[in-house]
XYZ file of C-alpha atoms in Angstrom:
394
model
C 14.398 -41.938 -32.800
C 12.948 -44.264 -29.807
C 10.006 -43.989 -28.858
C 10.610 -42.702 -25.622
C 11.698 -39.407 -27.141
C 9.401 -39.024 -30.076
C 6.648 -39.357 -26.820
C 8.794 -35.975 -25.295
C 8.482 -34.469 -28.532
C 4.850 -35.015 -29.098
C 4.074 -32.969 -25.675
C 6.829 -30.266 -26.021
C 5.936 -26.753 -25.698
C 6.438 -24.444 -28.730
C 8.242 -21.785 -27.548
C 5.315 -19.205 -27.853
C 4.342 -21.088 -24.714
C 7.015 -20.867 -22.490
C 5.593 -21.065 -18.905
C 7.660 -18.167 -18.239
C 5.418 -15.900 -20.743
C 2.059 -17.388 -20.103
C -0.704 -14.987 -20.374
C -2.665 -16.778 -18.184
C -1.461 -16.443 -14.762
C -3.920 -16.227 -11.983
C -1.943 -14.267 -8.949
C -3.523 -15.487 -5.475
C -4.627 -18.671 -6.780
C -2.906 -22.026 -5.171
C -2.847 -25.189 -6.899
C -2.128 -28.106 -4.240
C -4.058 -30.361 -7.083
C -4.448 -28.509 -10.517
C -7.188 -30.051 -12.956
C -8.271 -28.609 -16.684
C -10.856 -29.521 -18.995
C -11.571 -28.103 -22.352
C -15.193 -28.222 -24.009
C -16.185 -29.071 -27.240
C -16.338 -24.888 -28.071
C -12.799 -24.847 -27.044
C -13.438 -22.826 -23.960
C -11.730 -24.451 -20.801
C -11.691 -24.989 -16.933
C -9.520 -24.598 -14.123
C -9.672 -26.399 -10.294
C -7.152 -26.067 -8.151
C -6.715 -26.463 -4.406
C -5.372 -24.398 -1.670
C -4.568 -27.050 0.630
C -3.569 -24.083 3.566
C -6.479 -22.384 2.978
C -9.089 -24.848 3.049
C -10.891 -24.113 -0.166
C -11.413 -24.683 -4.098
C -10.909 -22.552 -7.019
C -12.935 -23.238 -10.290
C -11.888 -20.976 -12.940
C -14.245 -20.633 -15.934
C -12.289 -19.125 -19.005
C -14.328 -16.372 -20.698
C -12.170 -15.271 -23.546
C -12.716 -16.460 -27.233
C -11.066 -19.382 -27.881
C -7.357 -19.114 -29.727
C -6.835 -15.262 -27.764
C -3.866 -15.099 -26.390
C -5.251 -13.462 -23.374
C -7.155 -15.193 -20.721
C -10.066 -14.192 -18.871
C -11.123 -16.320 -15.676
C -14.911 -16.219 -13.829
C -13.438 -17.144 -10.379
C -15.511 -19.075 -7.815
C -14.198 -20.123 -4.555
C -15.720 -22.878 -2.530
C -14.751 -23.396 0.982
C -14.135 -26.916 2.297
C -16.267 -26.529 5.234
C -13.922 -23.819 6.764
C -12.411 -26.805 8.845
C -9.329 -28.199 6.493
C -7.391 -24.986 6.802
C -3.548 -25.149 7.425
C -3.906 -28.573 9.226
C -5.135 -31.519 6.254
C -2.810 -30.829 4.103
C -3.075 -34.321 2.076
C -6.851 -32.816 1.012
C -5.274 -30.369 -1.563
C -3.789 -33.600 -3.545
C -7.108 -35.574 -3.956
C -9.153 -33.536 -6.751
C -11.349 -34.622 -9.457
C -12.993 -32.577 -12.224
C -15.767 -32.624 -14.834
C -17.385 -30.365 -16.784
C -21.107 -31.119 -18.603
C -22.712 -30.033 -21.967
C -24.308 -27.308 -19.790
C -21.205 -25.697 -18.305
C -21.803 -27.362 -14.757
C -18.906 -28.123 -12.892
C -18.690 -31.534 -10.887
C -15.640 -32.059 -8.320
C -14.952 -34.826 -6.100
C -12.168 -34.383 -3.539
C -10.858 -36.295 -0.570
C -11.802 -34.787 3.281
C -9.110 -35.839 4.912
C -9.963 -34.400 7.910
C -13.110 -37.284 7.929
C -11.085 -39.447 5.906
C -14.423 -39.143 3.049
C -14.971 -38.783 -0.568
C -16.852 -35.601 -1.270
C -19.211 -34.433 -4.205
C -19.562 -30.832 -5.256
C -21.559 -29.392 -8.006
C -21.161 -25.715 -9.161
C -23.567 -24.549 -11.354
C -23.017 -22.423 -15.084
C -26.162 -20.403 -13.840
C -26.260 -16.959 -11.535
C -27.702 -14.845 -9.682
C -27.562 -11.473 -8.081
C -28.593 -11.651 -4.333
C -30.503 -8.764 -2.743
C -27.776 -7.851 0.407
C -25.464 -4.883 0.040
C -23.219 -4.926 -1.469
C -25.049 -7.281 -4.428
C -22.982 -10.616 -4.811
C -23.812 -12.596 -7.660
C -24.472 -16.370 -6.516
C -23.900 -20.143 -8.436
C -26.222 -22.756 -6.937
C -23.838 -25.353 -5.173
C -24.029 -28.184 -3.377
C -21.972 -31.042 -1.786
C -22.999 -34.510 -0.642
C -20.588 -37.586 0.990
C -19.985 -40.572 -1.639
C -18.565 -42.535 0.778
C -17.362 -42.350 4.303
C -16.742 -45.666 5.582
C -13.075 -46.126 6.609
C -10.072 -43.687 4.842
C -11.652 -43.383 1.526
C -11.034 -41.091 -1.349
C -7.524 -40.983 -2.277
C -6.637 -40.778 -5.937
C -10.597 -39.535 -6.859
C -11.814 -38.789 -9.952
C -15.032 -37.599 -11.781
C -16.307 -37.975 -15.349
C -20.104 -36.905 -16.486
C -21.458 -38.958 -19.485
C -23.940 -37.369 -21.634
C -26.821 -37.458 -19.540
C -24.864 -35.205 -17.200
C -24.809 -38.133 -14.386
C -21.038 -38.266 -12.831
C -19.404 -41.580 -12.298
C -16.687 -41.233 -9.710
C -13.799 -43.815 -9.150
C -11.483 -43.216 -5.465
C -9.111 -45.875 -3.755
C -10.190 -47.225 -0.044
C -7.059 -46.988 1.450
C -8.982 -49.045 4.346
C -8.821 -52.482 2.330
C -6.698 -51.548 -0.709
C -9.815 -51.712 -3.432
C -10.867 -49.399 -5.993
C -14.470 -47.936 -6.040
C -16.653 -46.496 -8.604
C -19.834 -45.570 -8.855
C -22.794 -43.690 -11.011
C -24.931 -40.981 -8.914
C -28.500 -40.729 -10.807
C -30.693 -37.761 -10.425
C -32.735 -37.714 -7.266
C -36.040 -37.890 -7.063
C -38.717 -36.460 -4.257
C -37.541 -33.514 -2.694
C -34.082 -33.108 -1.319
C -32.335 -31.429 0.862
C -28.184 -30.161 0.415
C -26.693 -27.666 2.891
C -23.195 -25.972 2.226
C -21.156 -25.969 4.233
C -21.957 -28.289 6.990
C -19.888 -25.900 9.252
C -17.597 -22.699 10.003
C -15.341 -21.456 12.036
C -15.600 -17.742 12.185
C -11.761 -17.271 13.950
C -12.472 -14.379 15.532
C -15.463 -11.630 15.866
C -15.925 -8.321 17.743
C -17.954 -8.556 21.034
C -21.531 -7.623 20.900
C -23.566 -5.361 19.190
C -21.199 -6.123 16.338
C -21.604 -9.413 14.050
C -19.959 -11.321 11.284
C -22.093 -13.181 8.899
C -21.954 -16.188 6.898
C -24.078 -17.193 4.281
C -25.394 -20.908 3.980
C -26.900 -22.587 1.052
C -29.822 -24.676 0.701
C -30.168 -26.635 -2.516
C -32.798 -29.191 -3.917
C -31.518 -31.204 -6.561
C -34.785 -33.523 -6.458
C -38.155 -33.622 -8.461
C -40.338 -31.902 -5.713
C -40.085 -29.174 -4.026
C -38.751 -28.941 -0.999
C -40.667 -27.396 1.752
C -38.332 -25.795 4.948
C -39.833 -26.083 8.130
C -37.849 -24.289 10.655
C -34.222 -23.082 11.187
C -33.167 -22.858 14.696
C -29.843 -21.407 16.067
C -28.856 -22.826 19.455
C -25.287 -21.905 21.590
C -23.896 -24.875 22.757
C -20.665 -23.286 24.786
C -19.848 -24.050 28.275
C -19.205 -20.978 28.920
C -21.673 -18.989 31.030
C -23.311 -16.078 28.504
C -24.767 -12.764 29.259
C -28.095 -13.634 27.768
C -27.123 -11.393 24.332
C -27.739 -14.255 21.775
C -24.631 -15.612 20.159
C -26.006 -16.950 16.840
C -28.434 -15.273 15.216
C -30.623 -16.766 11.703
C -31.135 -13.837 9.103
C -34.039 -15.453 7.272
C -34.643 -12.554 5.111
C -31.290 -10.812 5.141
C -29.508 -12.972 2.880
C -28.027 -12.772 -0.891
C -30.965 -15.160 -2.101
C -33.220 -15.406 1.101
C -35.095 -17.681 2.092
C -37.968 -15.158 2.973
C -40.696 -16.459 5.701
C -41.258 -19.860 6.487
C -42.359 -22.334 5.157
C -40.016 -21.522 2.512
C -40.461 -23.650 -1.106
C -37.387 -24.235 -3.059
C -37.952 -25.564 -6.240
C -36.545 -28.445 -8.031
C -33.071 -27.522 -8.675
C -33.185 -24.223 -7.194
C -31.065 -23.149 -4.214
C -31.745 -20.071 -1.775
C -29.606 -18.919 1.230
C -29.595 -17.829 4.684
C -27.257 -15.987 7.446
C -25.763 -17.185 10.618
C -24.588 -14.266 12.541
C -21.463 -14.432 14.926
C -21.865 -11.792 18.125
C -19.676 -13.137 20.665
C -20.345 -11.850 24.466
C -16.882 -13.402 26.075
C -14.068 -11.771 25.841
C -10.910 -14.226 24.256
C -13.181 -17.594 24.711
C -14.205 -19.732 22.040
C -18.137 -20.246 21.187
C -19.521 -22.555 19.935
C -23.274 -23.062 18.130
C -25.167 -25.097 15.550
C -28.200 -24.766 13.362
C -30.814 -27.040 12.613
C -32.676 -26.781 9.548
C -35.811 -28.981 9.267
C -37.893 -29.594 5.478
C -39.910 -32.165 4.463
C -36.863 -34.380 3.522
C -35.444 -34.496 6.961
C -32.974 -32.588 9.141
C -29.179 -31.616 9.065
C -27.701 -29.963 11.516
C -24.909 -27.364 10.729
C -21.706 -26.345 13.340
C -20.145 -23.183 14.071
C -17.431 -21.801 15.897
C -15.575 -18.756 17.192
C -13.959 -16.502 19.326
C -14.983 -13.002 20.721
C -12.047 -10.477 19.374
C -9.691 -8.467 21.691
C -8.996 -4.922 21.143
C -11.827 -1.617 20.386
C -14.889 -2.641 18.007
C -14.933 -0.697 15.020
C -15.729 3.042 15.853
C -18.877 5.144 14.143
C -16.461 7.445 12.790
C -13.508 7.469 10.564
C -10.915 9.711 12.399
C -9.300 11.225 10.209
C -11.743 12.229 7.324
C -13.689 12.924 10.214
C -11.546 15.550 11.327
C -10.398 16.570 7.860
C -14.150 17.247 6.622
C -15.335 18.492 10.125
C -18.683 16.064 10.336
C -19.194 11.863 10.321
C -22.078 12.991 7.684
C -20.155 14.265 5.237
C -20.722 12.021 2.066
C -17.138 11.591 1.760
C -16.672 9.773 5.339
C -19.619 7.784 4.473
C -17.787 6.408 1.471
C -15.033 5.755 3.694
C -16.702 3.929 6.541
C -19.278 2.216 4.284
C -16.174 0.903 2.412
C -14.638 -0.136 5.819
C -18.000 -2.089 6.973
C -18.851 -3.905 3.762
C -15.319 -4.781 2.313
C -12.675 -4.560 5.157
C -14.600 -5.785 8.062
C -15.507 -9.191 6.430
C -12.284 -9.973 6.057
C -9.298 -11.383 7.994
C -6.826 -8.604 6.889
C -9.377 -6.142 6.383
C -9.930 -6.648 10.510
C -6.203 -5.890 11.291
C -5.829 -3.473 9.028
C -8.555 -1.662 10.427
C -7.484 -2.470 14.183
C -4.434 -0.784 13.293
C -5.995 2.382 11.884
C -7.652 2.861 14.882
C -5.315 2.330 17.134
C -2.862 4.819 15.312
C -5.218 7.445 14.112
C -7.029 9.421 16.944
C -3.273 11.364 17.563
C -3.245 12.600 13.873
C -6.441 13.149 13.499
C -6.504 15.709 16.598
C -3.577 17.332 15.156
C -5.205 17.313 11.692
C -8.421 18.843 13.378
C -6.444 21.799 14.992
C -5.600 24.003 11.660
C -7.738 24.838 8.883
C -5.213 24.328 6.194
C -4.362 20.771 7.365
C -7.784 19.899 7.240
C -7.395 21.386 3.688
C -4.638 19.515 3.021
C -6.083 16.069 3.911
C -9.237 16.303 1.995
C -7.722 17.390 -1.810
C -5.627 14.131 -0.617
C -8.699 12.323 0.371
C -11.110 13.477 -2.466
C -9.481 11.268 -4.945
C -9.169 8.462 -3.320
C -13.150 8.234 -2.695
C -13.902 9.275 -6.070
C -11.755 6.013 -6.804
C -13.738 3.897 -4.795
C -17.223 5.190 -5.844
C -15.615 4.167 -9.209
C -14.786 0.916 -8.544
C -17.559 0.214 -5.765
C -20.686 2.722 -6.776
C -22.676 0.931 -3.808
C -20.611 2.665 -1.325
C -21.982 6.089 -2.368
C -23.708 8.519 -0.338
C -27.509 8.231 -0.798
């Protein structure tokens, strides 16, 4: 036997494992760079990048180690919102490590700033406050290095202490660099992301949100000042405010300022989008001021075409004779909270709106219709009370 294939044979499969048959697929999940790391309990981890969609997956594996089945803790952290469907080389460029603690430390290449990025996800959660409850994983993100095209080939290991050491080529002058981060002391101050672009939202006095997080991995606590919202379009506005800070309306808020955020700690904050121009891009950033310093965070979007969402859901309306009924509120609290923050969730809804009003007039016209619709309807609510209990009438 040579040794070239008693090396093949050393890394074959057993047929139990046939990629065909794994238990272990993750449907909706891209892998543009795949990395996996096993602990010393046997339990493993998963990042993968979506190189279209601008984000990265970290999959924590919550089954007992040697089951056949596999059960993932998905987190998904968006690259900024800005690499989507255009940097394409970002989703080969992933590093992964995984401490004694369960913390997860990636490093990844920006190609859109041509930088080598840090990101730390944290094994500990908790449940915000907003409806409907999310439960939250202190991150943050910082630049390793950003001068020239640097960050190709990155990688990430943690030694005991739980400090990473990161190694990247700089394509700039064909070295390899490495590096040790050690803790921070004083306060500090990490924002993520450092921007978004909301698409598309519906024109005044309807908003889309996006949550931001401030971290402090320092010593001290870190003490924010301020958080200003400013719109810095060309376009001429109608005076309705554009971007709007929810202090107090967020998953983990903030609360009043000065708001303290303890030594690793993390709390968050909203930025809503209300555009007032029809099919125009706006554009807006946020400063956020502490006793570390300032960063300044960019947004962007464009006001949405078409009929904002309506106060009533056609046709349970009509089938159930009143926009009370606790029915229709499940229905259009499941539409505001879960369809509306969404892409598809937008179109879909568009659509329904633009088709229903005919059927639901029809629907409205005979009593056994409207029968008809609602034993139809009734399960389907029940279902998502079920599955989504916050949506119920209260």
């Amino acid at each position: 036997m040579t040794w070239k294939s008693a090396w093949v044979t050393m890394f074959m499969f057993p047929l139990s494992h046939d990629p065909d048959s794994f238990g272990g697929a993750q449907p909706g999940i891209y892998g543009g760079a795949n990395r996996l790391e096993i602990d010393a309990n046997g339990y493993f981890y998963i990042a993968a990048t979506d190189p279209t969609g601008g984000t990265i997956s970290f999959g924590e594996n919550l089954s007992t180690p040697g089951d056949s089945s596999w059960y993932f803790n998905w987190r998904t952290w968006d690259l900024d919102n800005n690499l989507a469907g255009t940097y394409e080389e970002t989703g080969h460029h992933l590093g992964m490590a995984v401490d004694n603690e369960g913390n997860a430390h990636l490093a990844y290449y920006d190609a859109k700033n041509d930088n080598a990025n840090y990101l730390r996800l944290s094994s500990s959660s908790v449940t915000g406050t907003g409806f409907p409850p999310q439960t939250l994983w202190q991150q943050f993100t910082e630049v390793i290095e950003s001068d020239g095209d640097i960050g190709r080939s990155i990688d990430i290991a943690v030694d005991s202490s739980g400090d990473p050491h990161v190694a990247f080529l700089d394509t700039t002058n064909g070295t390899v660099r490495c590096g040790k981060r050690y803790e921070f002391t004083g306060s500090q101050l990490r924002v993520s992301p450092m921007g978004w672009n909301y698409e598309y939202g519906y024109l005044y006095p309807y908003t889309e949100d996006k949550e931001i997080y401030i971290s402090n991995p320092g010593t001290e606590n870190l003490i924010i000042t301020s958080i200003t919202a400013t719109d810095t379009s060309s376009t001429a506005t109608t005076g309705q405010p554009v971007w709007t800070v929810k202090i107090t309306g967020a998953q983990r808020p903030l609360g009043t300022l000065p708001a303290t955020v303890a030594p690793g700690d993390f709390a968050t904050f909203a930025v809503s989008f209300s555009p007032d121009v029809f099919g125009t891009y706006k554009t807006g950033q946020v400063e956020i001021e502490s006793n570390w310093g300032s960063v300044i965070i960019y947004f962007k979007g464009m006001g949405m075409g078409g009929d904002p969402p309506s106060d009533q859901c056609f046709i349970a309306t009509a089938a159930y004779g009143s926009k009370y009924a606790d029915d229709v509120v499940v229905f259009r609290r499941f539409r505001d909270h879960y369809l509306l923050p969404n892409p598809i969730g937008r179109q879909l809804v568009k659509l329904y709106y633009k088709l229903s009003p005919p059927l639901a007039e029809f629907i409205a016209q005979d009593e056994d219709y409207r029968r008809t619709v609602r034993e139809c309807l009734n399960p389907v609510a029940r279902c998502i009370e079920y599955i989504l209990p916050q949506v119920k009438q209260k």
